[in-house]
Coordinates of C-alpha atoms in Angstrom, one line a residue:
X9 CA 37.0 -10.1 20.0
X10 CA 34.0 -7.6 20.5
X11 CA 30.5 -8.1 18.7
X12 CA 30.2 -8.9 15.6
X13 CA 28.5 -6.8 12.8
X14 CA 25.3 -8.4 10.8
X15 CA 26.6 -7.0 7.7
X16 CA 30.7 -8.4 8.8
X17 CA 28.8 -11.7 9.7
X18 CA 27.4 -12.0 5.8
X19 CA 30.7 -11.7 5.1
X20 CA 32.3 -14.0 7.5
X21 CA 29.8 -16.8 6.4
X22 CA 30.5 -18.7 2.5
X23 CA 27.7 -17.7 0.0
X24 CA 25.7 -21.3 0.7
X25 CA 25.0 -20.3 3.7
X26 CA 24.2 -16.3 2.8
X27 CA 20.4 -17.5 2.5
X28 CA 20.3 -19.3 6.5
X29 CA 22.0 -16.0 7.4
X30 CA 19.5 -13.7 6.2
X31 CA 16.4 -15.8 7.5
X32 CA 18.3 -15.7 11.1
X33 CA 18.8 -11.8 10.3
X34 CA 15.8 -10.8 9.9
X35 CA 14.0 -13.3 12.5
X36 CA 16.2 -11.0 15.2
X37 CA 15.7 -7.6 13.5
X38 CA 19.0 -7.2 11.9
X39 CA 18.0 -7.0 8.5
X40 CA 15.9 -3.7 9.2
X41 CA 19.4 -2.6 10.3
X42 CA 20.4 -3.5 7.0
X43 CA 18.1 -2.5 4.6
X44 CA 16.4 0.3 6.3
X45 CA 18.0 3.0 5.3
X46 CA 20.8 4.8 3.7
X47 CA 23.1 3.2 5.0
X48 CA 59.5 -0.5 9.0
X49 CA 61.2 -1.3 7.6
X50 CA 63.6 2.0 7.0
X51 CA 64.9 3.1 4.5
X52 CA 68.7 3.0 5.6
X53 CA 71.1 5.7 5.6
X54 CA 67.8 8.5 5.8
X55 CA 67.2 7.7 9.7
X56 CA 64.2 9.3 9.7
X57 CA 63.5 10.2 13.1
X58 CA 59.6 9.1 14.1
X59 CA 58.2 5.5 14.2
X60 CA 54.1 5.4 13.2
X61 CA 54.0 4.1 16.9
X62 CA 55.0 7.5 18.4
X63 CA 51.9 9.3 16.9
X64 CA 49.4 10.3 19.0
X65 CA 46.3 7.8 19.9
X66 CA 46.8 4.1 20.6
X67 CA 49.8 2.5 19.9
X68 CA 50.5 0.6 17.0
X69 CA 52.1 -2.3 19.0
X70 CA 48.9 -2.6 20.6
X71 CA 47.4 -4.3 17.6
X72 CA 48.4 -6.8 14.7
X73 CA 48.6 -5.7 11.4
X74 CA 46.8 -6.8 9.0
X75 CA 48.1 -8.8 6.2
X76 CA 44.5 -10.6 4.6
X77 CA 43.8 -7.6 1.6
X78 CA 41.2 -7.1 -1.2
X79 CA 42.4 -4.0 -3.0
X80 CA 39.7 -3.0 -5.5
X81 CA 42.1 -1.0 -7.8
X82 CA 39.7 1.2 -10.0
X83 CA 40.9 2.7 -13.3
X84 CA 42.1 6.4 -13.6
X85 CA 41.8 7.1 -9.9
X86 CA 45.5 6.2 -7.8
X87 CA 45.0 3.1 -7.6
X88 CA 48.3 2.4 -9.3
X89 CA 50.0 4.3 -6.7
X90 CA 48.4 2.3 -4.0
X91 CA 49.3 -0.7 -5.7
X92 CA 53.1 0.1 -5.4
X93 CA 52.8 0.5 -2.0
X94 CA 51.2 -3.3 -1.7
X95 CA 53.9 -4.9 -4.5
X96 CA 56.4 -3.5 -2.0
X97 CA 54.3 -4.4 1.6
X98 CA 54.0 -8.0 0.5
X99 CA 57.4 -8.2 -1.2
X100 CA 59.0 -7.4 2.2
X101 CA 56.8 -9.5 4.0
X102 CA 57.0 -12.6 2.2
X103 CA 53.4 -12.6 1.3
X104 CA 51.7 -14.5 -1.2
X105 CA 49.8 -12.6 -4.4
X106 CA 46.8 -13.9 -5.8
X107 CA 48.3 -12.7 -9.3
X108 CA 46.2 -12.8 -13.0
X109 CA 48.1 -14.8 -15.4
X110 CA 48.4 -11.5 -17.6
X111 CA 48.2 -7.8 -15.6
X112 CA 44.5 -8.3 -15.3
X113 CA 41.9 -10.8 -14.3
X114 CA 39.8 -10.8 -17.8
X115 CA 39.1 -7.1 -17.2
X116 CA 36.2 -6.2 -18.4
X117 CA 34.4 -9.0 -17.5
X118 CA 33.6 -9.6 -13.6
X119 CA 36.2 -11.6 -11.4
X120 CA 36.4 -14.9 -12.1
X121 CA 38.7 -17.5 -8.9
X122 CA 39.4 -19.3 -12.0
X123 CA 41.6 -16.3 -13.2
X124 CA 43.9 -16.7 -10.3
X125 CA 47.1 -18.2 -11.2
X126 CA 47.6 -21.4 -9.5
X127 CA 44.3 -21.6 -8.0
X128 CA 43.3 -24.7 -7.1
X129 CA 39.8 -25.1 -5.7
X130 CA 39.5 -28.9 -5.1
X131 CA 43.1 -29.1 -3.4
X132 CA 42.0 -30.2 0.0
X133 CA 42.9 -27.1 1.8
X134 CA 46.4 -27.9 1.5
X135 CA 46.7 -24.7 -1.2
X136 CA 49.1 -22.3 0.2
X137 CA 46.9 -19.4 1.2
X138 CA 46.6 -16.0 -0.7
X139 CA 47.6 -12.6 1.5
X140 CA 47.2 -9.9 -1.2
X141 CA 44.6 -9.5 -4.0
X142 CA 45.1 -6.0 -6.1
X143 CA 45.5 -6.1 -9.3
X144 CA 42.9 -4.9 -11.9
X145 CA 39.1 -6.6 -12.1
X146 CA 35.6 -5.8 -12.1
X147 CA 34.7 -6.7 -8.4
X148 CA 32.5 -9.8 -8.1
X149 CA 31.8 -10.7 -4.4
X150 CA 30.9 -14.5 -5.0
X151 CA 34.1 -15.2 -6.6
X152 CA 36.5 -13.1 -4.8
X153 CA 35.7 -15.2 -1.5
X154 CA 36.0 -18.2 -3.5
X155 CA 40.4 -16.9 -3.3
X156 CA 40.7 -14.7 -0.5
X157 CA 39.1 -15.5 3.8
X158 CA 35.8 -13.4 4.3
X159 CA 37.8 -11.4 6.8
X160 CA 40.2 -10.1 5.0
X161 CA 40.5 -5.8 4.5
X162 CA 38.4 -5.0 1.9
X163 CA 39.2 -1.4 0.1
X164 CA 39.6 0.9 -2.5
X165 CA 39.7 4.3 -4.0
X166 CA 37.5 6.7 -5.7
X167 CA 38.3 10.4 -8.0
X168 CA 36.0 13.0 -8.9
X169 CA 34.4 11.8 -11.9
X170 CA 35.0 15.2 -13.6
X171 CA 38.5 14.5 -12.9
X172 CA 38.6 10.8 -14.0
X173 CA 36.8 12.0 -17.0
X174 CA 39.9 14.0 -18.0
X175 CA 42.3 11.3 -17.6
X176 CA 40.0 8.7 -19.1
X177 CA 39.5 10.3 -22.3
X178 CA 43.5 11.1 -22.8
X179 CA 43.7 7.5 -22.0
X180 CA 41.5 5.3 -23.5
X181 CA 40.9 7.7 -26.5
X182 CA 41.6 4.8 -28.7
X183 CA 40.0 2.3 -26.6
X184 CA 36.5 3.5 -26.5
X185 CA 34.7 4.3 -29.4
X186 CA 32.9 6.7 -28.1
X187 CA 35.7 8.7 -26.7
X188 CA 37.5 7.9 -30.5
X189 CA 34.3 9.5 -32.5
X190 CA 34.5 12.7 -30.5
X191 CA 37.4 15.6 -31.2
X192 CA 37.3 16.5 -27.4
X193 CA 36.1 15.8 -24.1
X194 CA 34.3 19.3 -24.6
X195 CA 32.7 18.1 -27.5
X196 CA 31.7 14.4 -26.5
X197 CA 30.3 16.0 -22.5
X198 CA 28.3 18.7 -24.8
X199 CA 26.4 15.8 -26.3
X200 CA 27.2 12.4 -25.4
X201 CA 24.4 10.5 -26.8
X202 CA 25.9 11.5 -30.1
X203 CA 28.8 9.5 -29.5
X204 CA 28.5 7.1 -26.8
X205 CA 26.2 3.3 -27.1
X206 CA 25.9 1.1 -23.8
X207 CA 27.7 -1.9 -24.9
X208 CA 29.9 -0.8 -27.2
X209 CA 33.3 -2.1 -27.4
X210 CA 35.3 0.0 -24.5
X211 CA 32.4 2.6 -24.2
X212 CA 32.4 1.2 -19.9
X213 CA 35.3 3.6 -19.8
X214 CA 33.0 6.4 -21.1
X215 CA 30.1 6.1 -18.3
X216 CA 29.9 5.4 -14.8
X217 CA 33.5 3.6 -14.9
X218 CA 34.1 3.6 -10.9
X219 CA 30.1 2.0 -10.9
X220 CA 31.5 -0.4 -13.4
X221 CA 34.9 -1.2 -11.7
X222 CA 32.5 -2.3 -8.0
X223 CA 30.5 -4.8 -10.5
X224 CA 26.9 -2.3 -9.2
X225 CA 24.0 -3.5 -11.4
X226 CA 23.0 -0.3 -14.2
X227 CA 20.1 0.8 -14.2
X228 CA 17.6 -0.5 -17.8
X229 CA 18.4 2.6 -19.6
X230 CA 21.8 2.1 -19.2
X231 CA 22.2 -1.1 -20.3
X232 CA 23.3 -2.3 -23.8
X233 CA 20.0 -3.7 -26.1
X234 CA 19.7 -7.5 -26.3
X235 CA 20.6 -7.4 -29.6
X236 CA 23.9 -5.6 -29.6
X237 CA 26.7 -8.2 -29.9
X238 CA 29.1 -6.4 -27.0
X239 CA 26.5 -7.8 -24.2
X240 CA 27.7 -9.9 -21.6
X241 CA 27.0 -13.4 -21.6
X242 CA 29.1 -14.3 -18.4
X243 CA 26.7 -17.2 -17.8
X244 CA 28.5 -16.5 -13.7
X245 CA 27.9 -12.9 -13.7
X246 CA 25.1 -12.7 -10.2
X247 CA 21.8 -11.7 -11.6
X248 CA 18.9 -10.3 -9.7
X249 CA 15.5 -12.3 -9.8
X250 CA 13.1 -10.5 -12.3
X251 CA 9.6 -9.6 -10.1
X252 CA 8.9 -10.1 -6.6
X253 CA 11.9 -11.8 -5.1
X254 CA 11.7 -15.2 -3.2
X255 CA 10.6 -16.1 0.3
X256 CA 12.2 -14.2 2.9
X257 CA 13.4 -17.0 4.3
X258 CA 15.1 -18.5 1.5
X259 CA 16.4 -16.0 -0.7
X260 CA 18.5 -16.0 -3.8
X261 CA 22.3 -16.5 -3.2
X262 CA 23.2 -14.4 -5.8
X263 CA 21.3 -11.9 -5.3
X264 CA 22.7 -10.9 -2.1
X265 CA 25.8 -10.3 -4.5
X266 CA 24.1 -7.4 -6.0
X267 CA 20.9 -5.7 -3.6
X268 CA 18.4 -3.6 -5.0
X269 CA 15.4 -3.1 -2.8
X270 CA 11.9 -2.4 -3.9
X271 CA 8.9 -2.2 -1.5
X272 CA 5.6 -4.4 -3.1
X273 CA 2.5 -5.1 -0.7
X274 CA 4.3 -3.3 2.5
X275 CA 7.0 -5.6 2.0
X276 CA 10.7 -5.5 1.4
X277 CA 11.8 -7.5 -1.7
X278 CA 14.1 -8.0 -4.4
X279 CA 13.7 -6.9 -8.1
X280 CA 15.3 -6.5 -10.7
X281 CA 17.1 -3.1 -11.4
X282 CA 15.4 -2.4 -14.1
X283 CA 12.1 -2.3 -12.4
X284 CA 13.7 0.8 -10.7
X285 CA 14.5 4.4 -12.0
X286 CA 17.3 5.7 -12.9
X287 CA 16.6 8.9 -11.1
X288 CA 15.6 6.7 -8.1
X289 CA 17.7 7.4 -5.0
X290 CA 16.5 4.1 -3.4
X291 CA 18.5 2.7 -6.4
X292 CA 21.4 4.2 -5.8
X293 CA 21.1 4.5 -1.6
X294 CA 20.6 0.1 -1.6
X295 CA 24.0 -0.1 -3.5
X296 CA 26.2 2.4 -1.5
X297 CA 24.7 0.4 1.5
X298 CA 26.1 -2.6 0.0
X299 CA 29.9 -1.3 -0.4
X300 CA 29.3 0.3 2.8
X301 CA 28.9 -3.4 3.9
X302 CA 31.6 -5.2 2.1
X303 CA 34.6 -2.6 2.0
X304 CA 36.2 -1.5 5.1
X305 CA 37.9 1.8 3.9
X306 CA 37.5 3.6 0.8
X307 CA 40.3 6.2 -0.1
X308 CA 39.6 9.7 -2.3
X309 CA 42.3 10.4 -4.5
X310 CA 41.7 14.1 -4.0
X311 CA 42.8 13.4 -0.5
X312 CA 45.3 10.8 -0.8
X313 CA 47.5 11.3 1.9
X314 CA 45.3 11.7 4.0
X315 CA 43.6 9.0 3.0
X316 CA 47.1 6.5 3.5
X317 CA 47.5 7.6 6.8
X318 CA 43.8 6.6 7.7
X319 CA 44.8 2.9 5.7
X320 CA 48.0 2.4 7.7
X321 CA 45.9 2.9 11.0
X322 CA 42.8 0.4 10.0
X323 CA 45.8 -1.7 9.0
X324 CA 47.8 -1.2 12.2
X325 CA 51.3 -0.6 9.3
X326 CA 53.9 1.7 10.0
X327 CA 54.1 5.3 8.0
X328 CA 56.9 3.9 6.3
X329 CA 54.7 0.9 4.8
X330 CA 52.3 3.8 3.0
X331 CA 55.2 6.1 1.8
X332 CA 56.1 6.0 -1.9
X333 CA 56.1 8.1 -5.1
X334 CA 53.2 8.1 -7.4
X335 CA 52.8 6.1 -10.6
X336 CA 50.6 5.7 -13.7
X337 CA 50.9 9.8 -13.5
X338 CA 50.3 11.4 -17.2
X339 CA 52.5 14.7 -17.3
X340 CA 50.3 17.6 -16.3
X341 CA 47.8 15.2 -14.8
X342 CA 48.6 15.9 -11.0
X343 CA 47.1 14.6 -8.0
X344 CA 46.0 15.8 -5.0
X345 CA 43.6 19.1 -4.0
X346 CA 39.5 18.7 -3.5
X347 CA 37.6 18.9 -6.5
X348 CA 34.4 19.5 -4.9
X349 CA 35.1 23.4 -4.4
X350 CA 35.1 25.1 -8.5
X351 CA 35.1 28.4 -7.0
X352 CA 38.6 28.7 -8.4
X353 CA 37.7 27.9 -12.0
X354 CA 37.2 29.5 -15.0
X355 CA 33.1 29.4 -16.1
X356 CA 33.9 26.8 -19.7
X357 CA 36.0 24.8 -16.3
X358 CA 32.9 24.8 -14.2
X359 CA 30.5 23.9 -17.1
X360 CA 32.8 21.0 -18.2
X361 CA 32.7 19.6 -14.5
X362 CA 29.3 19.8 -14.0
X363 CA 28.7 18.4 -17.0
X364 CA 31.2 15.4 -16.6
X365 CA 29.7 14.5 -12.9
X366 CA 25.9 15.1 -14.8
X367 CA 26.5 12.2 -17.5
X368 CA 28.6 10.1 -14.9
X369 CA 25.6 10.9 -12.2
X370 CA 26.2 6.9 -10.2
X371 CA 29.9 8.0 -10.6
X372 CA 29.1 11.1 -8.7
X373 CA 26.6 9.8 -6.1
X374 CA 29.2 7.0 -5.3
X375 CA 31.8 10.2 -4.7
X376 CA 30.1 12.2 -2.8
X377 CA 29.1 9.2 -0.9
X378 CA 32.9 7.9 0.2
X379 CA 34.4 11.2 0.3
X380 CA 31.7 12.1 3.4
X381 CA 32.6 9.2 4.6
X382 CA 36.1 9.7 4.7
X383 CA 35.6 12.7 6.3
X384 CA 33.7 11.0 8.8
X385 CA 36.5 9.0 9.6
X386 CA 38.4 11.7 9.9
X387 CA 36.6 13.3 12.5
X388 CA 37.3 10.4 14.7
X389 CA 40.4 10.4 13.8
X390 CA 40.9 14.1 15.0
X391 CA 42.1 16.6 12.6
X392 CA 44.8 17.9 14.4
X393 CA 46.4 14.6 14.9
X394 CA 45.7 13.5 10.8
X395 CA 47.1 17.1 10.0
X396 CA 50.5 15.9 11.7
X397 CA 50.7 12.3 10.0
X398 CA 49.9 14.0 6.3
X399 CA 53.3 16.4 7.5
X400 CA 55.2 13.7 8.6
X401 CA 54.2 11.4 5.8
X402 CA 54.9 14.0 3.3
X403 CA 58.4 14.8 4.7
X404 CA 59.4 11.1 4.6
X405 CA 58.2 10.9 0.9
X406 CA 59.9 13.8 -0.3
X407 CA 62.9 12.9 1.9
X408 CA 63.2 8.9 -0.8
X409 CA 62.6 11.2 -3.5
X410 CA 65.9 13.2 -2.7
X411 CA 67.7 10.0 -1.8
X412 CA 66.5 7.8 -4.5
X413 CA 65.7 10.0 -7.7
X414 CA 68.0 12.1 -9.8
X415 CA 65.9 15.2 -9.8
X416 CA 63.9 14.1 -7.2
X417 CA 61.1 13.9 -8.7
X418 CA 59.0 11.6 -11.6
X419 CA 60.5 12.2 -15.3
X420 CA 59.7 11.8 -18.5
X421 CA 60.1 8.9 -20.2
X422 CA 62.1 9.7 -22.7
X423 CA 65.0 9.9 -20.3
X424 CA 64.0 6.3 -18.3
X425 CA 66.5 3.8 -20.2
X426 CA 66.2 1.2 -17.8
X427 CA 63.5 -0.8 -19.2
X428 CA 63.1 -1.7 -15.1
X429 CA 61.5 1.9 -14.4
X430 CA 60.4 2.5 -18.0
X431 CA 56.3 2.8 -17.4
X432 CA 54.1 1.3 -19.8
X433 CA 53.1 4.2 -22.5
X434 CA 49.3 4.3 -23.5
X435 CA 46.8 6.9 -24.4
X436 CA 47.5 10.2 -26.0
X437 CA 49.5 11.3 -22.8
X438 CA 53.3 10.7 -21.4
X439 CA 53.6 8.2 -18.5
X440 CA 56.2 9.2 -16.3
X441 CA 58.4 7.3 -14.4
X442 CA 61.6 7.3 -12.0
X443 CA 65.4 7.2 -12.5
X444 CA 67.3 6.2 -9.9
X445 CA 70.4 7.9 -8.2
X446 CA 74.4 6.4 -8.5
X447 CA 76.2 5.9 -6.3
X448 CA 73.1 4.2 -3.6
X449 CA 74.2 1.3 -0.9
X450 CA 73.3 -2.1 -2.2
X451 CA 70.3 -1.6 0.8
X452 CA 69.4 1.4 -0.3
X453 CA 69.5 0.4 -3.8
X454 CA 66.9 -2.5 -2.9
X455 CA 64.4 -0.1 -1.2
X456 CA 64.8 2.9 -4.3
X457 CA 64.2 0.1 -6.7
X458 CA 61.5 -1.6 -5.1
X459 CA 59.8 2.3 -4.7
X460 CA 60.1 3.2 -8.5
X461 CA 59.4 0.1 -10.3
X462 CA 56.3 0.6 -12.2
X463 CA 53.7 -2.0 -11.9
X464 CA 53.5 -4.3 -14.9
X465 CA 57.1 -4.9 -14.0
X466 CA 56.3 -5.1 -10.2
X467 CA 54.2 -7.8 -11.4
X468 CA 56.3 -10.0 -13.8
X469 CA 58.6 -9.8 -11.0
X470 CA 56.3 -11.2 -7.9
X471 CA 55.0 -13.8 -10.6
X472 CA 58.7 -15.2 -10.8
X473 CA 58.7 -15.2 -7.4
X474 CA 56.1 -17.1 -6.5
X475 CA 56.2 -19.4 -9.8
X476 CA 59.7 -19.6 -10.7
X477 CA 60.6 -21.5 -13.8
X478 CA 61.4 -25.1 -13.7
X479 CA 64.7 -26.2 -15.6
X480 CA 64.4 -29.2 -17.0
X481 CA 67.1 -31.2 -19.4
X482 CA 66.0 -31.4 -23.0
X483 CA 66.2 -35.4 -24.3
X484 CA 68.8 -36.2 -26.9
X485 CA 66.4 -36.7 -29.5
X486 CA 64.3 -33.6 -29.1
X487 CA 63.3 -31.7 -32.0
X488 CA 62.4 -28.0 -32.1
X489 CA 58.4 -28.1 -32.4
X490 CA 56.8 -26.8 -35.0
X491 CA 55.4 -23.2 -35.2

């Protein structure tokens, strides 16, 4: 089973007994570890030819895959594309969705287990077990283990804030009222302050929104004023102990949730985040250590092929399992290509970006962050073997496309009729979404379908699924209830 990680031990223990663990931790020298530094199904009729098995490297058979999954899925960056490919994993699979009994789990306050529909913590153990948990929330550690096993694959997916920015403020112009107030993203990045109050109602989407989406602790100067009626009173939401932290040896719970280090009388202790700066990198270095401890992969949108085949070999899936078309797309948005490079930009381009990933500076540090990372993994990977999965993985997708689409490609929505495929419309921007091809087998039919359905629809239809409606026979004497 190989040695286990102190960080993947936290994780593998409940929260009660996160204090114990810690003691034991540090007794043995882990905790300076920790805290010391920066831490096929095929489609038939296409017959493509290559399994994911045949690529180079260890064989797929050689391992299980992995069907226990925490999807973080952040706002504005993929994620709804990712999500498609997990509807239709789990939907094949006969896995079980830990589903929000709208399209989100009380978004934007953190994850609540009570939010899960037909969650029932005192049942005994005899509650059927949840596989899949993806849909959109504010991550809260505490309670996500109180749903899904501590081993379970943790992950998620991050954009260039500058990029996000874009999106976001087509998007969720009439959502935030910061975005609302200003006539352009120009104008709002030019002077932000003018527009933009911490705790305003949908003004998260206006700063920081991937730090907001991993539930990090802001920083004091970030954080709305006691007095502003849009605070948080989530009496469950993990906060950190004010001033030196406890005994070592019996720390806070909660706090464990949500890290910050500080260093008081030569010793390592917990505070409160606003005791630290925002310019701090020890603020921001303790909270990408954390993720670094809970997720297993993060993806970058920028490179989000390459990114799926690095999640379909952590998760021991086929290529086919991480092939599919993108959703949520606004028309003109596009995906794909490295944002870091602006050489290619016009100089009002470049200002706007460096401006966007200035006023979004956690957003940016947590970028920069993952995408290294990512690269990282690459390199162990080996190039020249990712460089032949992205090929592959890209033929295969625009092979469905051919098969499944008319056009073969996403459309506007003004010629979607099936309500099926018909994406939800929001923002300023056009959603586009898929028609399918006549004329498909009924088992091709089953695979386009499952490929294009958007996923509010996805949803609805894994909810009736898994919670089907009773029929019952209405009594003789029954009267329609009043309104």
């Amino acid at each position: 089973m190989g040695v286990l990680s102190p960080t993947r031990t936290m994780r593998l223990w409940g929260p009660r007994s996160l204090g114990v663990a810690l003691g034991v931790f540090m007794t043995i020298g882990f905790a300076l570890q920790l805290w010391g530094g920066p831490f096929q199904r095929r489609l038939p009729g296409l017959h493509l030819r290559h399994s994911w098995a045949s690529s180079p490297g260890p064989a797929a058979l050689s391992c299980t895959p992995r069907q226990r999954l925490v999807f973080l899925k952040t706002h504005k960056s993929g994620s709804s594309s990712v999500l498609s490919l997990l509807h239709r994993y789990g939907d094949r699979h006969g896995l079980r969705f830990a589903l929000p009994a709208r399209y989100q789990f009380g978004y934007p306050r953190l994850f609540q287990a009570s939010r899960v529909k037909g969650y029932r913590p005192q049942s005994g153990g005899t509650q059927p077990p949840f596989h899949i948990l993806c849909h959109h929330m504010r991550f809260n550690l505490k309670e996500v283990l109180q749903v899904m096993p501590s081993d379970s694959f943790f992950f998620s997916i991050v954009r260039d804030p500058a990029a996000l920015a874009r999106s976001a403020f087509s998007y969720y112009k009439s959502t935030s009222s910061a975005f609302r107030k200003a006539p352009s993203l120009a104008a709002f990045l030019a002077n932000p302050r003018a527009f933009y109050r911490p705790g305003a109602r949908g003004d998260h989407y206006a700063r920081n929104l991937l730090w907001f989406d991993f539930g990090l602790p802001f920083p004091a100067e970030m954080r709305p004023k006691r007095g502003n009626p849009r605070v948080s009173r989530d009496p469950n939401h993990p906060q950190l102990p004010s001033g030196a932290g406890p005994p070592a040896h019996t720390p806070d719970p909660n706090a464990l949730f949500h890290p910050v280090p500080t260093v008081a009388d030569g010793h390592s202790q917990m505070s409160s985040p606003a005791s630290l700066d925002l310019g701090s990198s020890s603020f921001i270095q303790w909270n990408l250590a954390w993720l670094d401890s809970v997720f297993d992969l993060v993806l970058v949108a920028e490179y989000f092929d390459e990114s799926l085949v690095l999640l379909a070999d952590a998760l021991c899936w086929g290529l086919d399992d991480v092939v599919g078309f993108m959703h949520n797309a606004q028309a003109g948005g596009g995906q794909g290509g490295s944002t870091i490079d602006d050489g290619g930009l016009t100089t009002e381009a470049r200002q706007l970006t460096a401006r966007a990933r200035a006023w979004n500076n956690l957003d940016w540090a947590l970028y920069v962050h993952f995408n290294r990372s990512l690269w990282a993994r690459i390199k162990q990977y080996g190039q020249s073997r990712l460089d032949s999965a992205v090929a592959e993985l890209r033929a295969r997708r625009e092979a469905l496309a051919k098969h499944c689409l008319v056009g073969g490609e996403a459309l506007d929505p003004k010629y979607i009729t099936d309500q099926r495929f018909r994406p939800f419309q929001f923002g300023s921007g056009k959603v586009l979404g898929y028609v399918l091809r006549s004329g498909l087998s009924l088992q091709d039919q089953e695979e386009c379908e499952r490929l294009a359905t958007p996923e509010l629809q996805y949803k609805d239809k894994l909810d009736a699924k898994q919670f089907p409606p009773t029929v019952s026979l209405p009594l003789k004497t029954s009267r329609r209830p009043s309104p």
